[in-house]
Short mmCIF file of C-alpha atoms in Angstrom, two decimals:
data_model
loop_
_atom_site.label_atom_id
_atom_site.label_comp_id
_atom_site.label_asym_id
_atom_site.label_seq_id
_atom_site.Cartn_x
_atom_site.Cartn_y
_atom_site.Cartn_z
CA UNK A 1 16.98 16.33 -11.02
CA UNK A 2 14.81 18.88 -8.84
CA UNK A 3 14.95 18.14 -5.18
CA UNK A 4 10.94 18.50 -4.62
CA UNK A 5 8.95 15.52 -6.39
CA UNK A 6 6.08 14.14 -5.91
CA UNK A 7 5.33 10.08 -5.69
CA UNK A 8 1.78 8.81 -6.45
CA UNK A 9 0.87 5.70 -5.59
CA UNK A 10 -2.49 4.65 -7.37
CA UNK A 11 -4.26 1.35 -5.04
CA UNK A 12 -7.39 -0.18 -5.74
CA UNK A 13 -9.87 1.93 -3.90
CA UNK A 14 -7.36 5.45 -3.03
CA UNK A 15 -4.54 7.13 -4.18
CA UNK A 16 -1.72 7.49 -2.36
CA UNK A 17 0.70 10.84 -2.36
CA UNK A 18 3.88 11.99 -0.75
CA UNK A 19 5.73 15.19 -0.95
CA UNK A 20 9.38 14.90 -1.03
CA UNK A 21 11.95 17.63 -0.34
CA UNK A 22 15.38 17.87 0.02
CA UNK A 23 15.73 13.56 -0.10
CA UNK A 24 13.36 12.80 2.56
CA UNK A 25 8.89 12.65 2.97
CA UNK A 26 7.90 16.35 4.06
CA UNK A 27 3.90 14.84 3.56
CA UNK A 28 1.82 11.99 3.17
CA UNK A 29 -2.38 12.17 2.44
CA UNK A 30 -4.94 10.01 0.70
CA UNK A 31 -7.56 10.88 -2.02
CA UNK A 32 -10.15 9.19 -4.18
CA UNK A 33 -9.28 8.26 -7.32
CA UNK A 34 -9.27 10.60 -10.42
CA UNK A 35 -12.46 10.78 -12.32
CA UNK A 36 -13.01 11.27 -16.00
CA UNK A 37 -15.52 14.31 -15.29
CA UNK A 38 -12.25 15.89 -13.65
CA UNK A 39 -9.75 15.21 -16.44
CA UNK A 40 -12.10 17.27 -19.09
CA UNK A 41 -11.48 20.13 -16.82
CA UNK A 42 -7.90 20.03 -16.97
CA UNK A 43 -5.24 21.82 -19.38
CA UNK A 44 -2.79 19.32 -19.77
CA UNK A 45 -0.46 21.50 -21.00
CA UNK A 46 -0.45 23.35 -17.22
CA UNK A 47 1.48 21.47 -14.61
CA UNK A 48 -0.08 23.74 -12.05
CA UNK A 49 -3.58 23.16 -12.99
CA UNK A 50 -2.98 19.46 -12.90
CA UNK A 51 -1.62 19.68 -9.21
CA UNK A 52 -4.52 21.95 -7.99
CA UNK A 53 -6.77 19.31 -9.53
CA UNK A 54 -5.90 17.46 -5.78
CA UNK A 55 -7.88 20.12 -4.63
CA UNK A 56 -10.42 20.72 -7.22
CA UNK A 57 -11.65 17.56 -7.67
CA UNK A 58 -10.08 15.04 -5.28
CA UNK A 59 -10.53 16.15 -1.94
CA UNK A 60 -11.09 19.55 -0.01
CA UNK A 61 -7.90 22.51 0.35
CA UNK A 62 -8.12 21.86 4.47
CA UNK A 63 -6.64 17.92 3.70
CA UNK A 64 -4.24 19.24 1.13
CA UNK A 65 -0.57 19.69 3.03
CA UNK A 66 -0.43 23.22 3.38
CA UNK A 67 3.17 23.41 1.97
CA UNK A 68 1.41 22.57 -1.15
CA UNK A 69 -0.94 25.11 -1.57
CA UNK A 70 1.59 27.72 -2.87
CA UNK A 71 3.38 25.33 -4.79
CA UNK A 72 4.25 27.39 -7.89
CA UNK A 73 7.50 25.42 -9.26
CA UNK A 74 7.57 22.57 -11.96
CA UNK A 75 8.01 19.34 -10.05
CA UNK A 76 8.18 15.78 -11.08
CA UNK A 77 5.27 13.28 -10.88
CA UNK A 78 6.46 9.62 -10.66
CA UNK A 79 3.74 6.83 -10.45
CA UNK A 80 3.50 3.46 -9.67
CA UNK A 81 -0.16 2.24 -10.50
CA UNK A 82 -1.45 -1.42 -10.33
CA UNK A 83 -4.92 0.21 -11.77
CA UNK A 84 -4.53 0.74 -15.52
CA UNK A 85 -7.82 2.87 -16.08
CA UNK A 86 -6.21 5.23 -13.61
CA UNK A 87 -2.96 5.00 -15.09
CA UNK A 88 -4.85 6.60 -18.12
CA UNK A 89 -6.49 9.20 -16.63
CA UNK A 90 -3.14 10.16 -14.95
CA UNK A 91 -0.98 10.49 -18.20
CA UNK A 92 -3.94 12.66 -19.97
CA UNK A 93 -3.14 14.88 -17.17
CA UNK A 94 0.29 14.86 -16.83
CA UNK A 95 1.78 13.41 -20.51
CA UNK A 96 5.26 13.87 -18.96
CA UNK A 97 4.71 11.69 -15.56
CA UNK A 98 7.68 8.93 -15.11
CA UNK A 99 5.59 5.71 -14.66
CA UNK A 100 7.22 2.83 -12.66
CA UNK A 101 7.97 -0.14 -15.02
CA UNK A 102 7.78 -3.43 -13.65
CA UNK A 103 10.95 -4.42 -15.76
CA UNK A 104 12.97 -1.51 -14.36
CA UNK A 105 12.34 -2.46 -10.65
CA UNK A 106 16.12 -2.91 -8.96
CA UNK A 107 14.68 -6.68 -7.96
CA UNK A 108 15.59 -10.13 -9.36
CA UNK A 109 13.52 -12.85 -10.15
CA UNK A 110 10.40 -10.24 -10.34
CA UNK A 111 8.03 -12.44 -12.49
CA UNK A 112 5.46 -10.86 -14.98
CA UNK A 113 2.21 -10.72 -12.84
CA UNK A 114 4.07 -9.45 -10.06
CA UNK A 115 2.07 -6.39 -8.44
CA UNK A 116 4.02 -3.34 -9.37
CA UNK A 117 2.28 -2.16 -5.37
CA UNK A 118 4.09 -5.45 -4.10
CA UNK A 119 7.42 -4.83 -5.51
CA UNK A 120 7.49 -1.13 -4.73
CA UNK A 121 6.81 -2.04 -1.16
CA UNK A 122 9.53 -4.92 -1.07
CA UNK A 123 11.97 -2.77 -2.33
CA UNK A 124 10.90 0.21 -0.08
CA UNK A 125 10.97 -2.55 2.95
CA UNK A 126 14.76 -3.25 1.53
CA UNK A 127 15.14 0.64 1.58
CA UNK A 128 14.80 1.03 5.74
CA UNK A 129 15.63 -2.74 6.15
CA UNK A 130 18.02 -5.51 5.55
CA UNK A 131 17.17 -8.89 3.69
CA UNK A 132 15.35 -11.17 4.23
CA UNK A 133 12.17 -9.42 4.77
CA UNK A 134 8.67 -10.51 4.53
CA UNK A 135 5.93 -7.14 3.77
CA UNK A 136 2.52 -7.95 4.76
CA UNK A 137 0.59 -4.92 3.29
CA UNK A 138 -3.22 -5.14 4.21
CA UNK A 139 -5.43 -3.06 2.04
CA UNK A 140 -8.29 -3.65 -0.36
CA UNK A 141 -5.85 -7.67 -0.88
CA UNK A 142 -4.23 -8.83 1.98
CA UNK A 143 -0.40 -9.30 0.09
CA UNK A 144 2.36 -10.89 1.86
CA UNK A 145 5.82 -10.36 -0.53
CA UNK A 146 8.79 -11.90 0.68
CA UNK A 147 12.54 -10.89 -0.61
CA UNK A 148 15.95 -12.20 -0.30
CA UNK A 149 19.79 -11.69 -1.01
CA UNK A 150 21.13 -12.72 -3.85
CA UNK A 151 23.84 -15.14 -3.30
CA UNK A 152 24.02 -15.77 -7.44
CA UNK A 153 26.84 -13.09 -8.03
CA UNK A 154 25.69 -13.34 -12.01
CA UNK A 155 22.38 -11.54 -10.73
CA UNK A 156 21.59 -8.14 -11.44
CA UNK A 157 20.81 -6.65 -8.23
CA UNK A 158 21.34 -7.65 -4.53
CA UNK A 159 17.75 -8.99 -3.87
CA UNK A 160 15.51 -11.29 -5.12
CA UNK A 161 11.51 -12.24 -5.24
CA UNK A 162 10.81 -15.60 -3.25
CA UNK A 163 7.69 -15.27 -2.82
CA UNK A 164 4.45 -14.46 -1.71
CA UNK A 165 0.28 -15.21 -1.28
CA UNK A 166 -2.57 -12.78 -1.84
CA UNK A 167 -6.08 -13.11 -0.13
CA UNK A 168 -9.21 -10.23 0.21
CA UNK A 169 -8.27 -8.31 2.65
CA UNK A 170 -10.75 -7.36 5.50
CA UNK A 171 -12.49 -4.23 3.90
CA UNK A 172 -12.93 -6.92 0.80
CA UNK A 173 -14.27 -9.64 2.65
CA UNK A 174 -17.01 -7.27 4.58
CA UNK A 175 -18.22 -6.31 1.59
CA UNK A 176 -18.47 -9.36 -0.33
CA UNK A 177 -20.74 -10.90 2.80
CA UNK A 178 -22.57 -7.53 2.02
CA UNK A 179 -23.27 -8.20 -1.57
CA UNK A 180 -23.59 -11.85 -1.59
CA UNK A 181 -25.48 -12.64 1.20
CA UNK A 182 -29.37 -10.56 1.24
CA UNK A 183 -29.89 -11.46 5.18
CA UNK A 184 -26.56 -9.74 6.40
CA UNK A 185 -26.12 -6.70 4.37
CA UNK A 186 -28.07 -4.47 6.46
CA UNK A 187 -25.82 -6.02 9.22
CA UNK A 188 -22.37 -4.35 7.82
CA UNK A 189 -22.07 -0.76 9.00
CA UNK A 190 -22.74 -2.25 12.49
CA UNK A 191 -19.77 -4.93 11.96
CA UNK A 192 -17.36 -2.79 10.17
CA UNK A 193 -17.77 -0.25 13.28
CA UNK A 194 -17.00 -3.26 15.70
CA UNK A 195 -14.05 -4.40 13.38
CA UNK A 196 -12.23 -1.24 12.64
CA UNK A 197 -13.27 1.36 15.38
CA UNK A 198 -13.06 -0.70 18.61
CA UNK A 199 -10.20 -2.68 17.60
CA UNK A 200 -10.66 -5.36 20.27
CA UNK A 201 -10.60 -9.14 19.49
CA UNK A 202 -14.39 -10.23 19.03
CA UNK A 203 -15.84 -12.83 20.52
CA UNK A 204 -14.26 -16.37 18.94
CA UNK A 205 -17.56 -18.50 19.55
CA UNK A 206 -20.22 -15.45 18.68
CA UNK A 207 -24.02 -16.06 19.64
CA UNK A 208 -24.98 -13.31 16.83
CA UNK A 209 -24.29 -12.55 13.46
CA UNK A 210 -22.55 -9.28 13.50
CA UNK A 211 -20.40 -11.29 15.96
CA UNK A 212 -19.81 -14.56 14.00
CA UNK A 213 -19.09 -12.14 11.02
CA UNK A 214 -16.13 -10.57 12.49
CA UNK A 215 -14.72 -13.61 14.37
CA UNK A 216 -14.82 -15.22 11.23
CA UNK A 217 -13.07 -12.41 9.20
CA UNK A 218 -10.38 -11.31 11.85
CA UNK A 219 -9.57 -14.91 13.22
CA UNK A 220 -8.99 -15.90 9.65
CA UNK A 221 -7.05 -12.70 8.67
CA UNK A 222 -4.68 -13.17 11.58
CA UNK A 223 -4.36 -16.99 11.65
CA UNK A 224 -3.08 -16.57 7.77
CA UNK A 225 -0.37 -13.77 8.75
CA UNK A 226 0.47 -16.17 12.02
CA UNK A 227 0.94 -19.37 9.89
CA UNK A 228 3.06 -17.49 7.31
CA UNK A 229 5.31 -15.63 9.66
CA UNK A 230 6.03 -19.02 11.44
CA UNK A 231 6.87 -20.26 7.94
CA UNK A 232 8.87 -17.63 7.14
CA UNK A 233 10.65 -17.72 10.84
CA UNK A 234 11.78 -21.26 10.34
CA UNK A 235 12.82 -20.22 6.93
CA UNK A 236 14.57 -17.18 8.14
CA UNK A 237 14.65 -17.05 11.92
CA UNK A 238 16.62 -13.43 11.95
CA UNK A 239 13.92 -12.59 8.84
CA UNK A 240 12.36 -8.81 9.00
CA UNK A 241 8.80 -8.54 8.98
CA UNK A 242 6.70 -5.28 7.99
CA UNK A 243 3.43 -4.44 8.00
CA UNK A 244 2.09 -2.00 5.92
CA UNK A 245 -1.28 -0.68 4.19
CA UNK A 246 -4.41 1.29 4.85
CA UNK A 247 -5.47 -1.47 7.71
CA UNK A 248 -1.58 -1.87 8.94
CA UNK A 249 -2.29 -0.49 12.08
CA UNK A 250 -5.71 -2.49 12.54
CA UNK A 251 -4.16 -5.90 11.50
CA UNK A 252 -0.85 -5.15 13.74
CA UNK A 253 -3.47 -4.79 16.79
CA UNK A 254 -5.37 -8.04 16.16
CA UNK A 255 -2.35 -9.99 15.99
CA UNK A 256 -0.77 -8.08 19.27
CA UNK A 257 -3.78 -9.19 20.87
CA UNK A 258 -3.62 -12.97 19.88
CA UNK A 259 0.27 -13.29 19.88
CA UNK A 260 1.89 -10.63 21.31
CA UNK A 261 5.09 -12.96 21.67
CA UNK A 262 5.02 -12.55 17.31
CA UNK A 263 4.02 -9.31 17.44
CA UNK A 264 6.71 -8.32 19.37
CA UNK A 265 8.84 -8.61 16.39
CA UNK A 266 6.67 -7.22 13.49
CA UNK A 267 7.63 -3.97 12.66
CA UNK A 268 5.05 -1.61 11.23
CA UNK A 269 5.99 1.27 8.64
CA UNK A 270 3.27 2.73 6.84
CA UNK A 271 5.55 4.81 4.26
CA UNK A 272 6.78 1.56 2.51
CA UNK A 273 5.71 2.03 -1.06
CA UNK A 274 6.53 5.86 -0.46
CA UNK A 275 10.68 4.45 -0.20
CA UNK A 276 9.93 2.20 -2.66
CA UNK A 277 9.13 4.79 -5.05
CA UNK A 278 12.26 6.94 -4.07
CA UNK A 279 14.36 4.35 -4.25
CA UNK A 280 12.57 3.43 -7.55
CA UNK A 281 13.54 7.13 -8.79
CA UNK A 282 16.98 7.25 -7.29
CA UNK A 283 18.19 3.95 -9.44
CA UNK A 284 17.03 5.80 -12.30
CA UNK A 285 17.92 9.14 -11.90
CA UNK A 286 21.71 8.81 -10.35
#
């Protein structure tokens, strides 16, 4: 098993790397996702051209880690991919990639639709955590995945799925005003500037649109993740709970500013899937 690998996390809208060496995450970045138009340029029988199609095709040298750029050994490729088109494209380039397999996830009680992004996270949460731990990971979905111990000694592994909800998250629900509604799409860069980039609760009773747009989308967002880590509290009143995701940070400051007593006790980790995948790769590899 070589010591460098690389973990690729495919989402909805980005792709997701990491770079580990010697056990731990030397580097993290984000691209695009993989286009056909790139694939036809790519030997698939050439590791190394497939890794300098990050920079080729997915995003510019300066946001490439720089320890990468004179990467010149074989190293592994595992995935974990909840987009199947992508998937795909991924194995044309790679044909040797280790693909995460839902039914090989070290989690009971996973059940068939189960995101494979959800349980990588849960078991990555498990990774730097102990059960009972709640993940809320907002991205493109809003996912909340909660896991357990095992008490059932007959059970393959030490935790279990209990449960979990899924809604659009808030880059989703901008966008879908945007599309569905002709009077307020012209409005959006304006609101998705005063959503993500000043990061201050917005007015709850707005007197505009832009306004009543995000006071509807961030009160909602953050009353859902309230009501559900109450739930889960009374459930679990020593429970963990994460938050992870693209708008992690975003979602943990809206809720800091409405309950700062709750957030108080959500942690924040944005490398979850990233220990999810090694811990994916360790139970298969040792």
């Amino acid at each position: 098993m070589l010591s460098s690998w690389l973990a690729l996390v495919v989402g909805n809208t980005r792709l997701h790397w990491a770079y580990f060496e010697r056990g731990s995450i030397a580097a993290t970045w984000h691209t695009h996702h993989l286009s056909k138009q790139a694939v036809e340029r790519v030997d698939a029988k050439s590791y190394l051209q497939a890794a300098r199609l990050l920079i080729d095709s997915l995003v510019s040298e300066s946001k490439i880690p720089s320890l990468l750029q004179d990467l010149t050994l074989p190293i592994d490729l595992w995935v974990g991919s909840v987009v199947p088109s992508q998937t795909q494209l991924w194995q044309q380039v790679v044909p040797n990639l280790e693909l995460v397999s839902r039914s090989r996830i070290p989690l009971n009680d996973i059940y068939p639709t189960l995101g494979i992004d959800r349980a990588i996270n849960l078991l990555g949460a498990n990774h730097a955590f102990d059960w009972p731990i709640l993940v809320i990971d907002s991205g493109s979905a809003l996912t909340l995945t909660a896991g357990v111990s095992s008490l059932d000694q007959s059970k393959s592994y030490d935790g279990s799925v209990y449960g979990g909800a899924i809604l659009p998250g808030l880059g989703l629900q901008l966008k879908a005003l945007g599309q569905q509604t002709a009077d307020l799409g012209s409005l959006l860069p304006t609101i998705s500037a005063k959503v993500t980039v000043e990061r201050q609760l917005p007015e709850r009773w707005a007197r505009n649109s832009e306004g009543a747009i995000a006071s509807g989308i961030i009160y909602s967002l953050t009353s859902t993740c309230i009501d559900y880590i109450q739930d889960w509290w009374r459930a679990f009143p020593s429970g963990v709970v994460v938050i992870t995701g693209g708008d992690g940070p975003l979602l943990y400051q809206y809720l800091k500013q409405r309950t700062p007593e709750i957030a108080s006790r959500v942690l924040i980790d944005d490398d979850l899937a990233f220990k999810g995948m090694q811990a994916y790769r360790r139970e298969l590899t040792t």
